[in-house]
Short mmCIF file of C-alpha atoms and ligand atoms in Angstrom, two decimals:
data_model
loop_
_atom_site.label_atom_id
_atom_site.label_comp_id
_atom_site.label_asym_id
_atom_site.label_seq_id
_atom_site.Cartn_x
_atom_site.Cartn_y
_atom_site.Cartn_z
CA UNK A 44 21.12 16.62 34.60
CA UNK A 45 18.59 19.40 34.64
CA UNK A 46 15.40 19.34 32.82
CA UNK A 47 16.85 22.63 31.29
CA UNK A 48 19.95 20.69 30.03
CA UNK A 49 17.73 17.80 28.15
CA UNK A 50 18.78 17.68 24.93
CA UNK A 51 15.82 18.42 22.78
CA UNK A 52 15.91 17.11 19.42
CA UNK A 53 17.93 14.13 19.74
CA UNK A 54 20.80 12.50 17.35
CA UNK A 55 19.85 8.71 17.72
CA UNK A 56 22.01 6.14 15.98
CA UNK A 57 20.31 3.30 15.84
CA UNK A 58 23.01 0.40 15.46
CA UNK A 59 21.05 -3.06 13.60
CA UNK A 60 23.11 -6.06 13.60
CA UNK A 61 22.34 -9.93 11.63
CA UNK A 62 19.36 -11.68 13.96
CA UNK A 63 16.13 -12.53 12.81
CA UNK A 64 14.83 -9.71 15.13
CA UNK A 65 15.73 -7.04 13.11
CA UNK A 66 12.87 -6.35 11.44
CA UNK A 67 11.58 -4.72 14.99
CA UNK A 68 14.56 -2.77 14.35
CA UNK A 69 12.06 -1.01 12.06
CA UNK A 70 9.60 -0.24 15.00
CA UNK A 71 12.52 1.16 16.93
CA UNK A 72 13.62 3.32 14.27
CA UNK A 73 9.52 4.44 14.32
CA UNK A 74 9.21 5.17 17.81
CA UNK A 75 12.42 7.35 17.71
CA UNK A 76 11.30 9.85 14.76
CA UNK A 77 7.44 9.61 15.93
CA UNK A 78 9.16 11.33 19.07
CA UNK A 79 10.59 13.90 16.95
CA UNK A 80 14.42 12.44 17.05
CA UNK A 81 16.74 12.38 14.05
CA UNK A 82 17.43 8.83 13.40
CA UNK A 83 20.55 7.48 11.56
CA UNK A 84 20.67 3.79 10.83
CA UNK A 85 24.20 1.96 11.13
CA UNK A 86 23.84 -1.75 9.86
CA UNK A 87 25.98 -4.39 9.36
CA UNK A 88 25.83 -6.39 6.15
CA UNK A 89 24.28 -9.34 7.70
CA UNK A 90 21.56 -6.95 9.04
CA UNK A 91 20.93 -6.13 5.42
CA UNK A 92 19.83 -9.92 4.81
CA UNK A 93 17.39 -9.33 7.47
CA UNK A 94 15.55 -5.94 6.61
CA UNK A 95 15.62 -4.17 3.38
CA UNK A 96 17.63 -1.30 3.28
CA UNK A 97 14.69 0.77 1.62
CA UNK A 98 12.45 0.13 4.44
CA UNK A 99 15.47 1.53 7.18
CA UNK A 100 15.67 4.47 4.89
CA UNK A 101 12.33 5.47 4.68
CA UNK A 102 11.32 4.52 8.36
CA UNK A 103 14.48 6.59 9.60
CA UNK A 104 14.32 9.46 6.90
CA UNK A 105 18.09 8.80 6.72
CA UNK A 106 20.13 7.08 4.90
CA UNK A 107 21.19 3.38 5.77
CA UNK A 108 24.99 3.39 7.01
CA UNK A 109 27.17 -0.07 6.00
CA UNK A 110 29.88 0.29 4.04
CA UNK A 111 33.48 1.70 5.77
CA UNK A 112 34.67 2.15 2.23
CA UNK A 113 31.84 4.71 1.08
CA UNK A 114 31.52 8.40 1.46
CA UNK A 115 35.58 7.87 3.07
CA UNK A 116 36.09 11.92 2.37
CA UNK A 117 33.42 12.09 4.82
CA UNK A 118 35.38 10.31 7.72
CA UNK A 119 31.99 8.76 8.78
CA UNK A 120 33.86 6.07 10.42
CA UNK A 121 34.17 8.68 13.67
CA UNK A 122 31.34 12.01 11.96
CA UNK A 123 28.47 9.50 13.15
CA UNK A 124 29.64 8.15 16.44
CA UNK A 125 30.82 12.13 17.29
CA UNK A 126 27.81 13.32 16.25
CA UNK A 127 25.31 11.00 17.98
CA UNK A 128 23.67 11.85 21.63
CA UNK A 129 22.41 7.93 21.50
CA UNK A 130 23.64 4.77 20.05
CA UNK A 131 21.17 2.03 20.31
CA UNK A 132 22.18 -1.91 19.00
CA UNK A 133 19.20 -3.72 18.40
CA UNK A 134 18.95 -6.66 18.05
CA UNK A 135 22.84 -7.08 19.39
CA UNK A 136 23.44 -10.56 18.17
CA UNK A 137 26.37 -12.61 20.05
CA UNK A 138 28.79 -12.06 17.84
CA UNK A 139 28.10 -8.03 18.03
CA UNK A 140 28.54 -7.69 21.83
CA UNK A 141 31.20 -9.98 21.66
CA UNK A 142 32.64 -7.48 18.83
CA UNK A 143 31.73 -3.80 20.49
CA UNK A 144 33.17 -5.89 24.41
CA UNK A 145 36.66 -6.70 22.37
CA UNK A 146 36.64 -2.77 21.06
CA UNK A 147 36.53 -4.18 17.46
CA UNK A 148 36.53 -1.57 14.46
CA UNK A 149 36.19 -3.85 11.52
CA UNK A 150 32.59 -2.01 10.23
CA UNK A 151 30.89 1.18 10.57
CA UNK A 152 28.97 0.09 14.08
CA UNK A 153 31.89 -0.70 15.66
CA UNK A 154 33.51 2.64 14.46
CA UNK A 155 30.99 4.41 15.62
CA UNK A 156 30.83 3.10 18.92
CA UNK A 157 34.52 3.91 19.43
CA UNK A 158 34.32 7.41 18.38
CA UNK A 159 31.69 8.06 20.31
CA UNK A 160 30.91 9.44 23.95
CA UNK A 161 27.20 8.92 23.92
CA UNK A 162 25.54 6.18 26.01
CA UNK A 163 25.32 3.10 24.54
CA UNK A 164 21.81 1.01 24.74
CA UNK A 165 22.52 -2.89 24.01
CA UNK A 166 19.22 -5.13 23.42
CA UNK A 167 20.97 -8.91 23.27
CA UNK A 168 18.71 -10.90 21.21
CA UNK A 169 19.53 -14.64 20.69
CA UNK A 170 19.09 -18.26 21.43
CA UNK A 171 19.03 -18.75 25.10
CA UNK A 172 21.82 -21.31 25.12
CA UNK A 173 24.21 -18.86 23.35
CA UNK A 174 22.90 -16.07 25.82
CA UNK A 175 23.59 -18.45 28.77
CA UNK A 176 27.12 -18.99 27.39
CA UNK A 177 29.96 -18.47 29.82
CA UNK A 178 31.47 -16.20 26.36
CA UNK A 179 28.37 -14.25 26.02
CA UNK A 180 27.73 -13.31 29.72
CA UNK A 181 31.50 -12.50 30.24
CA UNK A 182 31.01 -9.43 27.55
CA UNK A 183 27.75 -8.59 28.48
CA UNK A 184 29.35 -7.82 31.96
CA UNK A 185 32.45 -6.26 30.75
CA UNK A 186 29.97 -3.78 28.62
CA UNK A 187 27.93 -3.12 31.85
CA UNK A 188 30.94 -2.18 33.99
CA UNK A 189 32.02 0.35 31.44
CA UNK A 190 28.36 2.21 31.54
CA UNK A 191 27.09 0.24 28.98
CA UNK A 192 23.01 -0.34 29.46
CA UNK A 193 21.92 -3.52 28.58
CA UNK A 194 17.99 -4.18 28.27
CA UNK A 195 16.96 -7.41 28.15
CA UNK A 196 16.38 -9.91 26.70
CA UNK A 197 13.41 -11.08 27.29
CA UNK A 198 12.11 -14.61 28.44
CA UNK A 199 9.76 -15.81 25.98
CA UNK A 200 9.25 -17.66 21.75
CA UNK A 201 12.06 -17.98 20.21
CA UNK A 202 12.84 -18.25 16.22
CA UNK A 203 12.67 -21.69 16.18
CA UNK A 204 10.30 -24.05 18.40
CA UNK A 205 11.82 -23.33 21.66
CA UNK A 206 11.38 -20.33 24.20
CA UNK A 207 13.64 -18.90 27.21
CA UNK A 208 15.72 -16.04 27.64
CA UNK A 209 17.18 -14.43 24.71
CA UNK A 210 14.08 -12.48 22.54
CA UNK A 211 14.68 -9.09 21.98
CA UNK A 212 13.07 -6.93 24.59
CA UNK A 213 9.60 -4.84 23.61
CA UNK A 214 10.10 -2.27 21.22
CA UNK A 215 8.92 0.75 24.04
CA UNK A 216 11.30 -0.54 26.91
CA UNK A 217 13.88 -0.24 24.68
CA UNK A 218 12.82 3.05 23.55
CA UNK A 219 12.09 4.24 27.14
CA UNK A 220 15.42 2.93 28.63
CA UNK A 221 17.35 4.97 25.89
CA UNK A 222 15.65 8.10 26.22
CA UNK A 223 16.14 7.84 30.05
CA UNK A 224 19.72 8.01 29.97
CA UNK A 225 19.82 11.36 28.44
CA UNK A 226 16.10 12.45 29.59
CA UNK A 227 16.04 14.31 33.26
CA UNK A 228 13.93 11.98 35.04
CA UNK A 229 12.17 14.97 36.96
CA UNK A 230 8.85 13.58 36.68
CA UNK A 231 8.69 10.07 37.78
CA UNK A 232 6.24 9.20 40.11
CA UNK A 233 4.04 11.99 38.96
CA UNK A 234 0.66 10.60 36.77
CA UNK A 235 0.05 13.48 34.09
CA UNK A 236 -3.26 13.39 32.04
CA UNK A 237 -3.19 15.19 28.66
CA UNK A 238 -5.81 15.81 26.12
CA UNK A 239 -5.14 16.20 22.92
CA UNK A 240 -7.01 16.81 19.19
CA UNK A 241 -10.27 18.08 18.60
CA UNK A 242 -13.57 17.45 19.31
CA UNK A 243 -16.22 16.62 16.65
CA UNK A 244 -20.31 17.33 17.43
CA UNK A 245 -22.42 15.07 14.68
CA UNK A 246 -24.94 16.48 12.60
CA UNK A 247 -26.07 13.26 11.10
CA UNK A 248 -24.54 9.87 10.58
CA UNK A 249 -22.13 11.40 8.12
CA UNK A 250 -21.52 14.80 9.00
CA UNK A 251 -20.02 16.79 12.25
CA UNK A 252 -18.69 20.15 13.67
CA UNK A 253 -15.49 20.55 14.01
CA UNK A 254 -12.17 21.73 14.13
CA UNK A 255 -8.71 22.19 12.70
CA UNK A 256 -6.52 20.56 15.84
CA UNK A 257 -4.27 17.60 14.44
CA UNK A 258 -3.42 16.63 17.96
CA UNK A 259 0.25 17.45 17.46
CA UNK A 260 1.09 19.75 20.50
CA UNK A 261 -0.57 17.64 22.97
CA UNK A 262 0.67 14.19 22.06
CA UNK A 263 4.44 15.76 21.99
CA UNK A 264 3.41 16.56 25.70
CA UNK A 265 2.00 13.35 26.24
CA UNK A 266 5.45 12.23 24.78
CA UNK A 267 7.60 14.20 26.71
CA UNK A 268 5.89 13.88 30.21
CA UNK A 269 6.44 10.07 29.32
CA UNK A 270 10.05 10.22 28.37
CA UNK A 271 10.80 12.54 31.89
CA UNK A 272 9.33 9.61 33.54
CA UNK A 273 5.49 10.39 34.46
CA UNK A 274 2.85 7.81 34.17
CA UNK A 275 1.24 9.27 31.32
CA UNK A 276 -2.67 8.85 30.03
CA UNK A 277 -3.62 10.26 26.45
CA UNK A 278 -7.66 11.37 26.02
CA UNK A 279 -7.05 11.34 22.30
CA UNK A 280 -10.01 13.07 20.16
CA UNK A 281 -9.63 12.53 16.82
CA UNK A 282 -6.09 12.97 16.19
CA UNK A 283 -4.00 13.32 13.15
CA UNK A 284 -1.12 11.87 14.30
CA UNK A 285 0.35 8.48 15.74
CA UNK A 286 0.65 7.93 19.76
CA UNK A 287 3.44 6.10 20.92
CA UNK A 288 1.97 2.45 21.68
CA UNK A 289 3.82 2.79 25.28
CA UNK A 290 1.33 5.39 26.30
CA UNK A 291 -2.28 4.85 27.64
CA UNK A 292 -4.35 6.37 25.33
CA UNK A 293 -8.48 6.88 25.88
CA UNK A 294 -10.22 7.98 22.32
CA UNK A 295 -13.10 9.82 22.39
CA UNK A 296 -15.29 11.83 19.73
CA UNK A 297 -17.53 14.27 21.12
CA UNK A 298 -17.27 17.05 24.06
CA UNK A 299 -19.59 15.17 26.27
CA UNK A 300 -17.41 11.41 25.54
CA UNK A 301 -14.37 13.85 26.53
CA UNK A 302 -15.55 15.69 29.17
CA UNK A 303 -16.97 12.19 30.98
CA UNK A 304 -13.28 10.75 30.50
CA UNK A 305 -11.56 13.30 32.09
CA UNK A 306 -14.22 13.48 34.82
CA UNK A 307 -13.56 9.77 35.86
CA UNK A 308 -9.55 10.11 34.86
CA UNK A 309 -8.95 13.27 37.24
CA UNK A 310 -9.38 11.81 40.13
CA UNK A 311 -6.06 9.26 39.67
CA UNK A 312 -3.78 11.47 37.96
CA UNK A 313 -1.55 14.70 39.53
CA UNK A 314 -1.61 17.14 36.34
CA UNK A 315 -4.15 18.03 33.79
CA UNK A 316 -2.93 19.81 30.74
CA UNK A 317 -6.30 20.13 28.55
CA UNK A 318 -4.47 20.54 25.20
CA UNK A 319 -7.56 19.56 23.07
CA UNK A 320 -9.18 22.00 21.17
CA UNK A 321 -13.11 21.33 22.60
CA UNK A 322 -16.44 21.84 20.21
CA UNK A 323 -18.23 24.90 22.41
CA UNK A 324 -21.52 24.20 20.76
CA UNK A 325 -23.16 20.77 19.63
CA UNK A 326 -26.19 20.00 17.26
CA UNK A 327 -29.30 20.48 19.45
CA UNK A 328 -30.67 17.11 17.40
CA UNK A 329 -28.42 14.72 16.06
CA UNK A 330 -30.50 13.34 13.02
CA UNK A 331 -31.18 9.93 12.40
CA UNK A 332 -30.14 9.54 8.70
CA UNK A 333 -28.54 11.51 6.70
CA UNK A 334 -29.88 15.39 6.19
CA UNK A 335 -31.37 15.54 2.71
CA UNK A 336 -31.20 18.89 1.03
CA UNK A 337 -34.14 18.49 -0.95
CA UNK A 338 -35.88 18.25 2.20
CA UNK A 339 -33.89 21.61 3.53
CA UNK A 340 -34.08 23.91 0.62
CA UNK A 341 -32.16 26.85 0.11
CA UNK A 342 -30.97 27.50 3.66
CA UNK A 343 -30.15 25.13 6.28
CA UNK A 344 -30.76 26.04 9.81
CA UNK A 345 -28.74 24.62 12.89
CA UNK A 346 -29.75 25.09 16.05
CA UNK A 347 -26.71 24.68 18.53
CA UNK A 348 -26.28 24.37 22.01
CA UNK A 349 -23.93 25.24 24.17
CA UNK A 350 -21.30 22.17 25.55
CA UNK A 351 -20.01 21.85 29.10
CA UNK A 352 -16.99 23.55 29.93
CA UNK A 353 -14.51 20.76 30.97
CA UNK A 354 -11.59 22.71 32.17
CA UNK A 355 -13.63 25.07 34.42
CA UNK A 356 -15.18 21.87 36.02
CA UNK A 357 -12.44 20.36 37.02
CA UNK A 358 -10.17 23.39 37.97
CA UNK A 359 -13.59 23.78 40.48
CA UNK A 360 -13.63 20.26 41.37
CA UNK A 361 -9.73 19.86 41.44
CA UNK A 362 -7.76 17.34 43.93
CA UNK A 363 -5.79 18.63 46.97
CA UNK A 364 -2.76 19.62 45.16
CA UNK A 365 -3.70 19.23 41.56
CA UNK A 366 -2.30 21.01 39.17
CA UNK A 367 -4.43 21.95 36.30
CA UNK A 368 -3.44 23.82 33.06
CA UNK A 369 -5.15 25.31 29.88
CA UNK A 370 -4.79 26.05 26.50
CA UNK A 371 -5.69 29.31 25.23
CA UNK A 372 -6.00 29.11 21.10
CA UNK A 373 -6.42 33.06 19.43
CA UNK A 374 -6.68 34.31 16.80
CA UNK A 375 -5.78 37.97 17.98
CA UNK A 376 -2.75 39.38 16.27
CA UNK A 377 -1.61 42.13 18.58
CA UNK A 378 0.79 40.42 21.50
CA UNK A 379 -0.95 43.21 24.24
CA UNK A 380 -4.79 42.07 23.41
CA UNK A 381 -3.91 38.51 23.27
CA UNK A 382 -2.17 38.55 26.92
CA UNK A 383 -5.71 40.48 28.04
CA UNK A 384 -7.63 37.62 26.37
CA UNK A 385 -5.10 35.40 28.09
CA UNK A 386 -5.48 36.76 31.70
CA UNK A 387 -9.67 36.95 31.09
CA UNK A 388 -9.52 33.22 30.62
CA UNK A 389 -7.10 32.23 33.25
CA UNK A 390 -9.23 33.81 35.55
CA UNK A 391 -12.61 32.67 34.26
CA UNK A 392 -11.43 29.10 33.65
CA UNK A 393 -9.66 28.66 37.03
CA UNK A 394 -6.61 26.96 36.06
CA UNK A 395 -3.13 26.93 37.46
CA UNK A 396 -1.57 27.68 34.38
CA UNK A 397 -2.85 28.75 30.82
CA UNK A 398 -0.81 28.16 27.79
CA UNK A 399 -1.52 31.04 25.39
CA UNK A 400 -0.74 30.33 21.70
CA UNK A 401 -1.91 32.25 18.45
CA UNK A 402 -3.52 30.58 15.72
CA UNK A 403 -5.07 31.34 11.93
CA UNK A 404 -4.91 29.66 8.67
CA UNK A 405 -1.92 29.14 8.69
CA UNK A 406 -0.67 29.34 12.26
CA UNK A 407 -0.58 26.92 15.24
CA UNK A 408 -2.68 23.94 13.41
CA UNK A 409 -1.67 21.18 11.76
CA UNK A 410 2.09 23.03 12.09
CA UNK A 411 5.24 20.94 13.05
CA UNK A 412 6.27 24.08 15.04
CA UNK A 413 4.46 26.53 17.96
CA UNK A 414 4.84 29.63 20.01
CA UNK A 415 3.47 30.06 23.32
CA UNK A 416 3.71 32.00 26.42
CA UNK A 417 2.80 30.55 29.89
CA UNK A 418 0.66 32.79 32.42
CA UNK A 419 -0.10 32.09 36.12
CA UNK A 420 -3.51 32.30 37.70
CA UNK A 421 -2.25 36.08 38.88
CA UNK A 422 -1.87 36.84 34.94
CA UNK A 423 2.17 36.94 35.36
CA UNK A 424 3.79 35.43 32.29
CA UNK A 425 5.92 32.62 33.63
CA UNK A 426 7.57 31.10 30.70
CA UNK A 427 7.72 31.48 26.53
CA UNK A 428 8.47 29.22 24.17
CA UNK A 429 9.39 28.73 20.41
CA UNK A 430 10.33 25.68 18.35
CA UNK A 431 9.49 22.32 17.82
CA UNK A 432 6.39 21.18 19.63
CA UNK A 433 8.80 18.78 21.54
CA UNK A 434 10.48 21.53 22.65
CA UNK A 435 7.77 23.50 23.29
CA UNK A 436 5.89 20.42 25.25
CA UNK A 437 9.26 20.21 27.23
CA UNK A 438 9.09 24.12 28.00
CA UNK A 439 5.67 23.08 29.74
CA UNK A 440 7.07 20.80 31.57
CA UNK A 441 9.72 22.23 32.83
CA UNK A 442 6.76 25.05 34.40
CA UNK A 443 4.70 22.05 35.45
CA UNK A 444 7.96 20.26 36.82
CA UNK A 445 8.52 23.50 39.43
CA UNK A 446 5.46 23.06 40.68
N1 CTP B 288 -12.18 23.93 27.12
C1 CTP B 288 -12.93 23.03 27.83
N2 CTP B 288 -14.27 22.90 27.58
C2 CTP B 288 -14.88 23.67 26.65
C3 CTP B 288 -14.12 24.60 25.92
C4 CTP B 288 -12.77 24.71 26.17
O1 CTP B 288 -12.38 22.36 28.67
N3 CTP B 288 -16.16 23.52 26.43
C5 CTP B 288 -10.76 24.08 27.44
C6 CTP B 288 -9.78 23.83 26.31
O2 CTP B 288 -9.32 22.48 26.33
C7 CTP B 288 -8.65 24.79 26.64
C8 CTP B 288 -9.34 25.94 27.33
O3 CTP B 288 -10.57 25.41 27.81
O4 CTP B 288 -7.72 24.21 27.55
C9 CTP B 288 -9.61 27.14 26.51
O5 CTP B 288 -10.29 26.78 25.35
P1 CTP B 288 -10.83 27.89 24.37
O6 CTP B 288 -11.57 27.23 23.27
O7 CTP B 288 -9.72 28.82 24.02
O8 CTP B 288 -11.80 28.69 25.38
P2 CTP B 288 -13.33 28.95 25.36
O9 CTP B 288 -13.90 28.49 26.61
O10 CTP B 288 -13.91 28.41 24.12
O11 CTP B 288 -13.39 30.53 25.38
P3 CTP B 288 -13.76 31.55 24.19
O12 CTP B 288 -15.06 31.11 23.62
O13 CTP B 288 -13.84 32.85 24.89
O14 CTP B 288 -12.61 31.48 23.25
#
């Protein structure tokens, strides 16, 4: 599979049968919509005894799927399994890979699983001895020889006192191992560093400079460079949104805490997309305490100075064969002056790449969706996007991948 041909927005079915660990069921279901994936939950009953229904529901955004006999003019029994690019079973108890093995249609999973043509993710979770059992390993091995990808389980505590094989593997390697059967794996062995968020420049022990950058656009990269298979590290500065816990992830608050990170992290990693949204100026004094107005008056001068420029530093100071790649955020309205602005910067900065995308009140921030265009160092646009800002991180990628 081409990176081109990587399903986007994915349709994950995420199939929770009756162990104890399906409550990380819940943390699956997380990782899958925090990576912008539509999640529908397929439970058995017995999984129902384990984790609420309410919490699936809100977790996945979807509702819960149990009952064969409900919504029948729908003929969900085959809609989800058609419909799905994923089906995940986690925790598979014993009894469900011995039921999806014998081809067993007696609930909505196992419908779903026959009526579908997407890969199928297993994560056994159990108690060693019934893992270990002749029964057990004889469908586990019938379900790998037909394609089926089994992760885990785990060695390590079980329910009770005891420990060995059978816990449910981590959360992320399940996670990881799904999305790599229907990810391109175009970028494995490459180590990608991506900032992301926005900088913040105290004035006092309460106050700072700012700016409007949530973060989204370059943790979606971050996420996307992961799920193509790059080691991936995250300078966060002061994001608005979650990270996925299976990526490395720096924080930082000011330009100067940033700019040192990706000084030191530069020199270990192939790519660096500077996504974050950097403070030009900084307080010339940070005060002590807290600025008093009484003390100020009617008018409050700041005196600002000007902050490093990260992205020119290390496109100057850049590795043999280091790819390094910009973010240009404007507020210019007409498409002709914005490419100028675009092809000034590119050739100021000194990056590889610059990612040009308009901004305003109510434009590029804070926004589940984006619009960029992609210019070389010789000003050439090399690639637009629109859409999500998975699919727009994945559009980067795909640039940074022909490289
Ligand atoms: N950048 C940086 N260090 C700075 C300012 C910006 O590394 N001190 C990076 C940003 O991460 C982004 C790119 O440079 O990748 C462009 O940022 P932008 O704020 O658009 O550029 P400026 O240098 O601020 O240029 P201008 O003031 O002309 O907009």
């Amino acid at each position: 599979m081409s990176a081109g041909d990587t399903p986007r927005r994915l349709n994950v079915v995420v199939g929770v049968t009756g162990g104890i660990a399906a409550y990380k069921a819940v943390g699956i279901v997380r990782a899958f919509v925090l990576a912008g994936h539509d999640v529908h939950v397929v439970a058995t009953e017995n999984a129902l005894r384990f984790v609420g229904r309410p919490t699936l529901e809100a977790i996945s955004r979807n509702l819960v799927q149990s009952d064969l006999y409900e919504g029948v003019a729908e003929v969900k029994h085959v809609a989800i399994g058609q419909a799905a690019d994923l089906i995940v079973v986690a925790p598979a108890t014993a009894n469900s890979i011995a039921k999806i093995a014998g081809g067993f249609a007696d609930d909505v999973l196992g419908n779903t699983i026959l009526a579908s043509s997407a890969p199928v993710i297993i994560a056994p979770a159990m108690h060693t001895e019934m893992w270990q059992n002749p029964a057990t390993q004889a469908n586990v091995q019938l379900l790998r020889d037909r394609g089926v990808v089994i992760v885990g389980p785990a060695v390590g505590q079980l329910t009770g006192a005891d420990s060995g094989p059978g816990r449910m593997s981590d959360v992320d390697d399940i996670v990881a191992a799904a999305l790599g059967t229907v990810t391109a794996q175009d970028l494995v062995g490459r180590r990608i560093l991506v900032t992301a968020g926005g900088t913040r420049e105290p004035l006092d022990p309460v106050r700072f400079i700012g700016n409007r950058s949530s973060g989204r656009q370059g943790v979606a990269i971050a996420i996307a460079a992961a799920a193509r298979g790059a080691e991936v590290t995250l300078i966060a500065a002061n994001l608005e949104v979650e990270s996925p816990s299976s990526i490395r992830v720096i924080s930082v608050g000011t330009t100067s805490e940033l700019a040192e990170a990706v000084a030191t992290e530069a020199q270990t990693h192939d790519v660096v997309i500077m996504a974050a949204a950097v403070a030009d100026y900084r307080p010339e004094h940070v005060a002590e305490s807290k600025i008093k107005k009484d003390a100020q008056g009617d008018v409050l001068d700041l005196r600002l100075v000007r902050n490093p420029d990260i992205l020119k530093s290390i496109a100057e100071h850049r590795l043999p064969g280091q790819l390094i790649v910009g973010f240009a955020a404007e507020t210019e309205p007409d498409d002709v002056k914005l490419l100028a602005i675009g092809r000034e910067k590119i050739t100021r900065k000194g990056s590889d790449l610059l990612i040009i995308n308009r901004v305003g009140w109510t434009e590029g921030f804070a926004t589940q969706n984006n619009t960029i265009s992609v210019i070389d160092s010789s000003g050439t646009i090399v690639g637009e996007a629109t859409g999500t800002k998975l699919s727009v991180a994945n559009r980067i990628l795909d640039l940074v991948s022909a490289r």
